[in-house]
Coordinates of C-alpha atoms in Angstrom, one line a residue:
Chain A
M847 CA 23.9 -61.9 54.6
T848 CA 22.8 -64.7 52.4
S849 CA 20.5 -64.7 49.4
I850 CA 19.0 -67.7 47.8
R851 CA 17.9 -68.2 44.3
L852 CA 15.5 -71.1 43.2
A853 CA 14.2 -72.1 39.9
V854 CA 11.4 -74.6 40.4
P855 CA 8.4 -75.1 38.1
E856 CA 5.0 -74.4 39.9
T857 CA 3.2 -76.9 37.9
A858 CA 3.9 -80.3 36.5
I859 CA 2.0 -83.5 35.3
A860 CA 2.2 -86.6 37.4
G861 CA 5.2 -88.6 36.5
E862 CA 7.1 -85.7 34.9
I863 CA 10.7 -85.2 35.8
I864 CA 11.2 -81.6 36.7
E865 CA 14.5 -79.7 36.7
V866 CA 15.4 -77.8 39.9
K867 CA 18.1 -75.2 40.2
A868 CA 19.3 -73.9 43.6
L869 CA 21.9 -71.1 44.1
I870 CA 23.1 -69.8 47.5
R871 CA 25.4 -66.9 48.4
H872 CA 28.3 -68.3 50.3
P873 CA 32.1 -67.8 50.2
M874 CA 33.0 -71.5 50.7
E875 CA 36.3 -70.5 52.2
S876 CA 38.4 -73.6 51.7
G877 CA 40.7 -73.3 54.8
H878 CA 43.7 -73.7 52.4
R879 CA 44.4 -70.0 51.8
R880 CA 46.5 -67.5 53.8
G881 CA 45.6 -63.9 54.4
S882 CA 47.7 -60.9 53.6
R883 CA 49.6 -61.2 56.9
G884 CA 50.3 -64.9 56.4
E885 CA 47.6 -66.0 58.7
V886 CA 45.6 -69.1 57.8
I887 CA 42.1 -68.1 56.6
E888 CA 39.8 -70.4 58.5
R889 CA 37.6 -72.9 56.7
D890 CA 34.0 -71.7 56.3
I891 CA 31.9 -73.9 54.2
I892 CA 28.5 -75.2 53.6
T893 CA 28.7 -79.0 54.3
R894 CA 25.3 -80.2 53.4
F895 CA 22.4 -79.5 51.0
E896 CA 19.0 -81.3 51.1
C897 CA 15.9 -81.3 49.0
L898 CA 12.7 -82.7 50.5
Y899 CA 9.7 -83.4 48.4
L900 CA 6.4 -84.2 50.3
G901 CA 8.7 -84.5 53.5
E902 CA 11.0 -87.1 52.0
Q903 CA 14.5 -86.6 50.9
V904 CA 14.8 -86.9 47.2
F905 CA 18.2 -85.4 46.6
A906 CA 21.2 -84.3 48.8
A907 CA 24.7 -83.4 48.6
D908 CA 27.8 -83.2 50.8
F909 CA 30.0 -80.2 50.0
H910 CA 33.8 -80.2 50.6
P911 CA 36.3 -77.1 49.8
G912 CA 36.4 -78.3 46.2
I913 CA 33.0 -76.9 45.7
A914 CA 33.1 -73.3 44.1
A915 CA 32.0 -70.2 46.1
N916 CA 28.3 -69.4 45.7
P917 CA 27.3 -72.9 45.1
L918 CA 24.8 -73.7 42.3
L919 CA 23.2 -77.1 41.9
T920 CA 20.9 -78.4 39.2
F921 CA 19.1 -81.7 39.8
Y922 CA 15.8 -83.6 39.1
V923 CA 12.7 -84.5 40.9
R924 CA 9.9 -86.9 39.8
A925 CA 6.5 -85.2 40.3
S926 CA 4.0 -87.4 42.0
R927 CA 1.6 -85.3 44.2
S928 CA 0.9 -81.7 44.9
G929 CA 3.0 -80.5 47.8
D930 CA 6.1 -78.6 49.0
L931 CA 9.7 -78.8 47.9
E932 CA 11.9 -77.8 50.8
F933 CA 15.6 -76.8 50.5
T934 CA 18.0 -76.6 53.3
W935 CA 21.9 -75.7 53.3
T936 CA 23.7 -76.4 56.6
D937 CA 27.2 -75.0 57.2
Q938 CA 30.0 -76.6 59.2
H939 CA 28.9 -74.7 62.4
G940 CA 25.3 -76.0 62.1
A941 CA 23.7 -72.8 60.8
I942 CA 20.8 -73.5 58.5
W943 CA 19.3 -71.6 55.6
S944 CA 16.1 -72.9 54.1
E945 CA 13.6 -71.9 51.3
A946 CA 10.5 -73.8 50.0
S947 CA 8.3 -73.8 47.0
S948 CA 5.1 -75.4 46.1
L949 CA 4.3 -77.6 43.2
T950 CA 1.0 -78.4 41.8
V951 CA 0.7 -81.6 40.1
S952 CA -2.1 -82.5 37.8
Chain B
M920 CA 56.8 -37.8 27.1
T921 CA 57.8 -41.0 25.6
R922 CA 55.5 -43.2 23.8
S923 CA 55.7 -46.9 22.9
T924 CA 54.3 -48.3 19.8
S925 CA 55.2 -51.9 20.7
L926 CA 54.9 -53.8 23.9
N927 CA 57.1 -56.8 24.3
V928 CA 56.6 -58.1 27.7
N929 CA 58.4 -61.2 28.9
R930 CA 55.6 -63.6 29.8
R931 CA 56.9 -64.6 33.2
D932 CA 57.3 -60.9 34.2
V933 CA 53.6 -60.1 33.9
L934 CA 52.5 -63.4 35.3
T935 CA 50.8 -61.9 38.3
L936 CA 48.9 -59.1 36.6
G937 CA 45.5 -58.6 38.1
T938 CA 46.4 -61.4 40.6
G939 CA 49.0 -59.3 42.3
A940 CA 46.8 -58.8 45.3
V941 CA 45.5 -62.4 45.3
L942 CA 48.9 -63.8 45.1
I943 CA 49.6 -62.5 48.6
A944 CA 46.1 -62.8 49.9
A945 CA 45.7 -66.3 48.9
S946 CA 48.9 -68.4 48.9
P947 CA 48.3 -72.1 49.2
L948 CA 48.6 -73.6 52.7
R949 CA 49.5 -77.1 51.6
G950 CA 50.5 -79.1 48.5
H951 CA 48.3 -81.0 46.1
A952 CA 46.7 -84.4 46.7
E953 CA 48.5 -87.3 44.9
Q954 CA 46.9 -90.1 43.0
V955 CA 47.5 -92.3 46.3
D956 CA 45.3 -89.8 48.2
L957 CA 42.7 -90.2 45.7
E958 CA 42.9 -94.0 46.0
Q959 CA 42.7 -93.8 49.7
A960 CA 39.6 -91.5 49.6
R961 CA 38.1 -94.0 47.3
R962 CA 38.8 -96.9 49.7
E963 CA 37.3 -94.9 52.6
L964 CA 34.2 -94.3 50.6
F965 CA 33.7 -97.6 48.9
G966 CA 36.1 -100.1 50.5
T967 CA 37.9 -102.5 48.3
R968 CA 34.9 -103.2 46.1
P969 CA 35.7 -103.4 42.4
V970 CA 34.8 -100.4 40.2
T971 CA 33.9 -100.8 36.6
E972 CA 34.4 -98.2 34.0
G973 CA 31.1 -97.1 32.3
R974 CA 27.5 -96.0 32.8
V975 CA 28.8 -92.7 34.2
R976 CA 28.8 -89.6 31.9
L977 CA 31.0 -86.9 33.3
K978 CA 31.1 -83.5 31.5
L979 CA 33.7 -80.9 32.1
P980 CA 35.0 -78.3 29.6
P981 CA 38.2 -79.5 28.0
I982 CA 39.8 -76.2 28.7
A983 CA 38.8 -74.1 31.8
E984 CA 39.7 -70.3 31.9
N985 CA 40.7 -70.7 35.5
G986 CA 40.2 -73.2 38.3
Y987 CA 37.9 -71.0 40.5
S988 CA 34.5 -72.3 39.1
V989 CA 34.6 -74.9 36.6
P990 CA 31.2 -76.3 35.5
L991 CA 30.7 -80.1 36.0
S992 CA 27.9 -82.2 34.9
V993 CA 27.5 -85.9 35.7
E994 CA 24.8 -88.3 34.7
V995 CA 24.4 -92.1 35.2
D996 CA 22.3 -94.4 33.1
S997 CA 19.7 -95.9 35.3
P998 CA 15.9 -96.4 35.2
M999 CA 15.7 -94.8 38.7
T1000 CA 13.0 -97.3 39.9
E1001 CA 12.6 -98.7 43.5
Q1002 CA 14.4 -101.8 42.3
D1003 CA 17.1 -100.1 40.3
Y1004 CA 18.4 -96.6 41.0
V1005 CA 21.7 -94.6 41.7
K1006 CA 22.3 -94.1 45.3
R1007 CA 25.2 -91.7 45.2
I1008 CA 27.9 -90.3 43.1
A1009 CA 31.4 -89.2 44.6
I1010 CA 33.4 -86.6 42.8
L1011 CA 37.2 -87.1 43.3
S1012 CA 40.3 -85.0 42.3
P1013 CA 43.8 -86.3 42.0
R1014 CA 45.2 -82.9 42.3
N1015 CA 43.2 -80.7 44.7
P1016 CA 44.4 -80.3 48.3
L1017 CA 41.5 -82.6 49.3
P1018 CA 40.7 -85.4 46.9
L1019 CA 36.9 -85.7 47.7
I1020 CA 35.1 -82.7 46.1
S1021 CA 31.4 -83.7 46.7
Q1022 CA 29.0 -86.6 47.1
F1023 CA 25.6 -86.5 45.7
Y1024 CA 22.8 -88.7 46.9
F1025 CA 19.8 -89.8 44.9
S1026 CA 16.6 -91.7 45.2
P1027 CA 14.0 -93.2 43.1
G1028 CA 12.1 -89.9 43.5
S1029 CA 14.9 -88.1 41.7
G1030 CA 13.7 -89.5 38.5
R1031 CA 17.0 -88.9 36.9
A1032 CA 20.6 -89.4 38.3
K1033 CA 21.9 -86.3 37.0
V1034 CA 23.3 -83.2 38.7
D1035 CA 25.3 -80.1 37.7
A1036 CA 27.6 -78.2 40.0
R1037 CA 30.6 -75.9 39.8
I1038 CA 34.0 -77.1 41.2
R1039 CA 37.5 -75.7 42.1
M1040 CA 40.4 -77.2 40.3
S1041 CA 44.1 -76.8 41.3
G1042 CA 45.4 -77.1 37.7
T1043 CA 45.1 -79.4 34.9
Q1044 CA 43.8 -82.9 36.0
S1045 CA 41.5 -85.8 35.4
I1046 CA 38.4 -85.5 37.5
Q1047 CA 36.8 -88.9 38.5
A1048 CA 33.2 -89.8 39.2
I1049 CA 32.2 -93.0 41.0
A1050 CA 28.6 -94.1 41.2
E1051 CA 27.1 -96.5 43.5
M1052 CA 23.9 -98.4 42.5
S1053 CA 21.2 -99.8 44.6
D1054 CA 22.6 -103.2 44.0
G1055 CA 25.9 -102.0 45.5
S1056 CA 27.7 -102.2 42.2
L1057 CA 30.2 -99.4 41.5
W1058 CA 30.8 -97.6 38.2
S1059 CA 33.0 -94.8 37.2
G1060 CA 33.8 -92.1 34.6
S1061 CA 36.5 -89.5 34.3
R1062 CA 37.3 -86.4 32.4
E1063 CA 40.5 -84.5 31.7
T1064 CA 40.5 -80.6 31.9
V1065 CA 43.2 -78.2 31.2
V1066 CA 43.3 -75.3 33.4
T1067 CA 44.7 -72.3 31.7
L1068 CA 45.2 -70.2 34.9
A1069 CA 46.6 -72.7 37.3
A1070 CA 44.4 -72.1 40.3
C1071 CA 46.7 -73.6 43.1
V1072 CA 46.0 -70.3 44.7
V1073 CA 42.2 -71.1 44.9
L1074 CA 42.4 -73.8 47.4
Chain C
M1027 CA 52.9 -73.7 42.6
I1028 CA 53.3 -70.1 43.5
R1029 CA 53.7 -67.8 40.6
L1030 CA 56.6 -65.4 41.0
A1031 CA 57.3 -62.4 38.9
G1032 CA 60.9 -62.7 37.7
L1033 CA 63.2 -59.9 37.0
V1034 CA 61.6 -56.9 35.4
S1035 CA 62.8 -56.9 31.8
I1036 CA 60.3 -55.2 29.6
T1037 CA 61.4 -54.2 26.2
L1038 CA 59.8 -51.2 25.1
I1039 CA 60.5 -49.8 21.8
T1040 CA 60.2 -46.1 21.8
A1041 CA 58.8 -44.7 18.7
C1042 CA 60.0 -41.1 18.9
S1043 CA 62.2 -39.4 21.4
A1044 CA 60.6 -36.0 20.8
T1045 CA 57.7 -34.9 23.0
T1046 CA 54.6 -36.3 21.6
E1047 CA 51.3 -34.4 21.3
V1048 CA 48.6 -35.9 23.2
S1049 CA 46.5 -36.0 19.9
D1050 CA 49.1 -38.4 18.6
V1051 CA 48.2 -41.0 21.1
P1052 CA 46.4 -43.8 19.4
E1053 CA 42.7 -44.3 20.3
L1054 CA 40.4 -47.2 19.7
A1055 CA 38.7 -47.0 16.4
A1056 CA 34.9 -46.8 16.8
E1057 CA 34.4 -50.0 14.7
D1058 CA 36.8 -51.9 17.0
I1059 CA 35.2 -51.2 20.3
V1060 CA 34.2 -54.4 21.9
S1061 CA 33.3 -55.5 25.5
A1062 CA 35.7 -57.8 27.4
S1063 CA 32.9 -60.5 27.3
V1064 CA 33.8 -61.3 23.7
F1065 CA 37.1 -62.6 25.0
L1066 CA 35.5 -65.1 27.4
N1067 CA 35.2 -68.7 26.5
S1068 CA 31.7 -69.9 25.6
E1069 CA 31.0 -71.5 29.1
T1070 CA 31.7 -68.3 30.9
R1071 CA 29.9 -66.2 28.5
A1072 CA 26.9 -68.5 28.9
L1073 CA 27.0 -68.0 32.6
Q1074 CA 27.0 -64.1 32.3
E1075 CA 23.9 -64.4 30.1
D1076 CA 22.1 -66.8 32.4
T1077 CA 20.1 -64.4 34.5
F1078 CA 19.4 -67.2 37.0
A1079 CA 22.7 -68.8 37.5
N1080 CA 24.9 -65.7 37.1
P1081 CA 26.1 -65.4 40.6
G1082 CA 26.2 -61.6 40.4
Y1083 CA 22.3 -61.7 40.5
L1084 CA 22.7 -62.8 44.2
W1085 CA 24.0 -59.2 44.8
V1086 CA 21.3 -57.7 42.4
D1087 CA 18.6 -59.4 44.3
R1088 CA 19.9 -57.9 47.7
G1089 CA 20.1 -54.5 45.9
E1090 CA 16.4 -54.7 44.9
A1091 CA 15.5 -55.5 48.4
L1092 CA 17.4 -52.7 49.8
F1093 CA 16.0 -50.3 47.1
S1094 CA 12.4 -50.9 48.5
Q1095 CA 13.4 -51.1 52.3
P1096 CA 12.9 -47.9 54.1
P1097 CA 16.0 -47.1 56.2
A1098 CA 15.7 -46.0 59.9
A1099 CA 15.8 -42.2 59.2
G1100 CA 14.2 -41.6 55.8
P1101 CA 12.1 -42.9 53.0
A1102 CA 13.0 -45.9 50.8
C1103 CA 14.7 -45.3 47.4
I1104 CA 11.6 -46.6 45.7
T1105 CA 9.3 -44.0 47.5
C1106 CA 11.1 -41.3 45.2
H1107 CA 12.1 -43.5 42.4
E1108 CA 8.8 -45.3 41.7
K1109 CA 9.5 -46.1 38.2
G1110 CA 13.0 -47.2 38.9
L1111 CA 16.2 -46.0 37.4
R1112 CA 16.3 -47.5 33.8
G1113 CA 19.0 -46.0 31.7
V1114 CA 20.6 -44.0 34.4
A1115 CA 23.8 -46.0 34.9
A1116 CA 24.6 -45.8 31.3
T1117 CA 25.0 -41.9 31.8
Y1118 CA 27.4 -42.3 34.7
P1119 CA 29.9 -40.9 35.8
A1120 CA 28.0 -37.5 35.6
Y1121 CA 28.4 -33.9 36.8
D1122 CA 26.3 -33.2 39.6
E1123 CA 25.2 -29.4 39.6
N1124 CA 24.2 -29.3 43.4
I1125 CA 27.7 -30.3 44.6
G1126 CA 29.7 -29.1 41.5
Q1127 CA 31.4 -32.3 41.3
V1128 CA 31.6 -35.5 38.9
L1129 CA 30.1 -38.4 40.8
N1130 CA 30.1 -42.1 39.7
L1131 CA 27.1 -44.2 40.3
E1132 CA 28.2 -45.3 43.8
G1133 CA 28.8 -41.6 44.6
R1134 CA 25.4 -40.6 43.2
I1135 CA 23.6 -43.3 45.2
N1136 CA 25.4 -42.3 48.4
Q1137 CA 24.4 -38.7 47.7
C1138 CA 20.7 -39.7 47.9
R1139 CA 21.5 -41.8 50.9
V1140 CA 22.9 -38.8 52.8
T1141 CA 20.7 -36.0 51.4
Q1142 CA 17.4 -37.7 50.8
Q1143 CA 17.4 -40.5 53.4
S1144 CA 19.5 -38.7 56.2
E1145 CA 21.6 -41.9 56.5
P1146 CA 25.3 -42.2 56.7
A1147 CA 26.9 -42.9 53.3
W1148 CA 27.6 -46.6 52.6
T1149 CA 31.3 -47.3 52.6
F1150 CA 32.9 -48.3 49.1
E1151 CA 32.9 -52.1 48.5
S1152 CA 30.5 -52.6 51.5
D1153 CA 28.0 -55.4 50.7
E1154 CA 25.1 -52.8 50.6
L1155 CA 26.7 -50.3 48.2
L1156 CA 27.9 -53.1 45.9
S1157 CA 24.4 -54.7 46.0
I1158 CA 22.5 -51.5 45.3
T1159 CA 24.9 -50.3 42.6
A1160 CA 24.6 -53.6 40.8
Y1161 CA 20.9 -53.5 41.0
V1162 CA 20.7 -49.9 39.6
A1163 CA 23.3 -50.8 36.9
N1164 CA 21.5 -53.9 35.9
Q1165 CA 18.3 -51.8 35.2
S1166 CA 20.3 -50.4 32.4
L1167 CA 21.3 -53.9 31.0
G1168 CA 21.8 -53.6 27.2
E1169 CA 21.7 -49.8 27.2
P1170 CA 24.5 -48.3 25.3
I1171 CA 26.9 -46.1 27.4
S1172 CA 26.6 -42.5 26.8
V1173 CA 28.2 -39.9 29.1
D1174 CA 28.4 -36.2 29.0
V1175 CA 32.0 -35.1 28.9
N1176 CA 31.3 -31.5 27.8
G1177 CA 30.8 -28.5 30.0
P1178 CA 32.0 -28.7 33.6
A1179 CA 32.9 -32.4 33.3
R1180 CA 35.5 -31.7 30.6
A1181 CA 38.3 -31.0 33.0
V1182 CA 37.7 -34.1 34.9
Y1183 CA 37.5 -36.2 31.8
E1184 CA 41.0 -34.9 30.8
V1185 CA 42.5 -35.7 34.2
G1186 CA 41.1 -39.2 33.7
R1187 CA 42.6 -39.5 30.1
D1188 CA 46.0 -38.3 31.5
Y1189 CA 45.9 -41.1 34.2
F1190 CA 45.1 -43.6 31.4
Q1191 CA 48.0 -42.5 29.3
T1192 CA 50.6 -42.2 32.1
R1193 CA 53.1 -45.0 32.7
R1194 CA 53.3 -46.1 36.2
G1195 CA 54.6 -48.8 38.6
Q1196 CA 57.7 -50.9 38.6
F1197 CA 56.8 -52.1 35.1
N1198 CA 56.4 -48.5 33.9
L1199 CA 53.3 -49.4 32.0
S1200 CA 50.2 -47.4 31.2
C1201 CA 46.6 -48.5 31.0
Q1202 CA 46.9 -47.2 27.2
Q1203 CA 49.6 -49.7 26.4
C1204 CA 47.8 -52.8 27.5
H1205 CA 44.2 -51.8 26.7
T1206 CA 44.5 -49.5 23.6
E1207 CA 47.6 -50.8 21.9
N1208 CA 47.6 -54.3 22.8
W1209 CA 44.1 -55.6 23.3
G1210 CA 43.4 -59.0 21.7
K1211 CA 46.9 -60.3 22.7
R1212 CA 47.5 -62.9 25.2
L1213 CA 49.0 -62.2 28.6
R1214 CA 49.7 -64.9 31.0
G1215 CA 46.8 -67.2 30.0
D1216 CA 44.5 -64.3 29.7
T1217 CA 43.6 -62.2 26.8
L1218 CA 43.9 -58.5 27.1
S1219 CA 40.6 -56.7 26.6
Q1220 CA 40.1 -53.1 25.9
G1221 CA 39.6 -52.2 29.5
H1222 CA 35.9 -51.1 29.5
G1223 CA 33.9 -50.6 32.6
N1224 CA 30.7 -51.9 31.1
G1225 CA 30.4 -55.1 33.0
F1226 CA 30.8 -53.5 36.6
P1227 CA 30.1 -54.3 39.4
A1228 CA 31.1 -57.6 37.9
Y1229 CA 31.6 -61.1 39.3
R1230 CA 35.1 -62.0 38.8
L1231 CA 35.9 -65.8 39.1
E1232 CA 39.1 -65.1 40.7
W1233 CA 37.5 -62.8 43.4
E1234 CA 34.7 -65.4 43.8
S1235 CA 32.6 -62.4 44.5
L1236 CA 31.1 -59.3 43.0
G1237 CA 33.4 -56.2 42.9
S1238 CA 33.4 -52.6 41.8
L1239 CA 35.2 -51.1 38.9
H1240 CA 37.5 -49.5 41.4
R1241 CA 38.5 -52.8 42.6
R1242 CA 39.4 -53.9 39.1
L1243 CA 41.4 -50.7 38.7
R1244 CA 43.3 -51.4 42.0
D1245 CA 44.2 -55.0 40.4
C1246 CA 45.5 -53.3 37.3
D1247 CA 47.6 -50.8 39.3
T1248 CA 48.8 -53.5 41.5
G1249 CA 49.5 -55.6 38.5
V1250 CA 52.2 -53.2 37.2
R1251 CA 53.4 -52.8 40.9
A1252 CA 52.0 -49.4 41.2
E1253 CA 50.4 -48.1 44.5
P1254 CA 46.7 -48.4 43.9
L1255 CA 44.5 -45.5 44.8
P1256 CA 41.9 -45.8 47.6
Y1257 CA 38.3 -46.9 46.8
G1258 CA 36.3 -44.0 45.5
D1259 CA 39.3 -41.7 44.9
P1260 CA 38.3 -38.7 42.6
L1261 CA 41.2 -39.8 40.4
Y1262 CA 39.6 -43.1 39.9
V1263 CA 36.2 -41.4 39.3
A1264 CA 37.9 -39.2 36.7
L1265 CA 39.5 -42.3 35.0
E1266 CA 36.0 -43.9 35.2
L1267 CA 34.6 -41.1 33.2
Y1268 CA 37.3 -41.3 30.6
L1269 CA 36.7 -45.0 30.3
A1270 CA 33.0 -44.5 29.8
E1271 CA 33.5 -41.9 27.0
R1272 CA 36.1 -44.3 25.5
S1273 CA 33.4 -47.1 25.6
K1274 CA 30.8 -45.2 23.8
G1275 CA 28.3 -47.4 22.0
I1276 CA 29.0 -50.7 23.9
S1277 CA 26.3 -51.6 26.3
I1278 CA 25.9 -52.3 30.1
E1279 CA 26.5 -56.0 31.0
T1280 CA 26.1 -55.7 34.9
P1281 CA 26.5 -58.1 36.4
G1282 CA 29.3 -59.1 34.1
I1283 CA 31.2 -62.4 34.6
R1284 CA 34.9 -62.0 34.2
R1285 CA 37.9 -64.2 34.8

């Protein structure tokens, strides 16, 4: 069960640099821990985050086990034209979670 | 019924309070990365190109309460135009089981080469950020953080 | 580096050998009562107060969704609780007349789940129960804790108080010794708080997850090398009632961020 939280402005003026926050629920199990019976807890992490604006990648990240559980990112996008911002998270098994928001630029 | 008025607990004895369960549930699988691992990770990412200190502002708290989730902020001075922008920033650790923590990729459309994230830290160390510019030059910054609750068990 | 507890060598200076009246046991002075969040560093406190970035809200969001989702057999919570449940969490645990028992918030929610929704109770610490409890408690954010320990709840409150004051585990320590008599002191890189439940369910950095108050109580019992009670155990509910009465005046912080 994943939940995602986005903080993205709905409007901006052309040329404005907007702040974007993206939070997703994920254990980011490092693969470096052992369970109570001494067994290795398998790695289970999100490996990739991408933000597309008007269909083009404006920001991306590769995650490794050093990223904390429930990863939170704050980054920036330069507003140019009205359109969608798309956010995708992909885990090591290829599972994808995505969310979108629309930005009106004046 | 006896009652104590003063509690004098040997620090080591109560070391695992609240972590008792975690101690068993999350003992570390392998040791820490060494400075050499960091150098190797850096070579794998950027080859043998020279890295100049500067232009990278890395922020981490001087003291973190524990290593499970330490706020990190990194910003690189750049106009972020088509001609001159930051392509990526790598975050490296000399002490975590894996030296590479994350890589962030920017574009002129980012407007600003800044990102905030939260990282895991296996104990006190100096985290390094290396930025690659669109002209291929490499810049770095680092920051020392003291981790009060050693978080080897984290990773 | 693995932290190992060394030999148990705890020096306790016994004040009096004679049997002590319960009334002699020190209590928190009303003006001293503070939430554990005052012992967090500024970054951690800022995270708690950031209603977007506080990861506990990932569970609150899910709880909100569950609240308005009708289950297979019965109506959604929101159907009967149209106006929400603001202020309710600050009054729990509370005595339930219908079943003649003191219930904590989780128990009360499960009560509706079974009797009003004809659904099986959610298990303690399940994602569903944690999420909906966090959602309901969050509706009382900022509300001062105020429980009723008179009438039929009195006996349960006293059971909780006894648990709090009884030494246990290999370390032979009581909750009272750490949280009433030594709060504010450093213990293994941590600062002892007064042991209130006002931030729970809380997101502990060490858990990397949201967890219930009973999970925290189990950690404390395990910490003194005592056998922790099962989740939802009536003794923990009684302890919870004692803790809530002892926290009178401080307000709900759910989802709190804790070390």
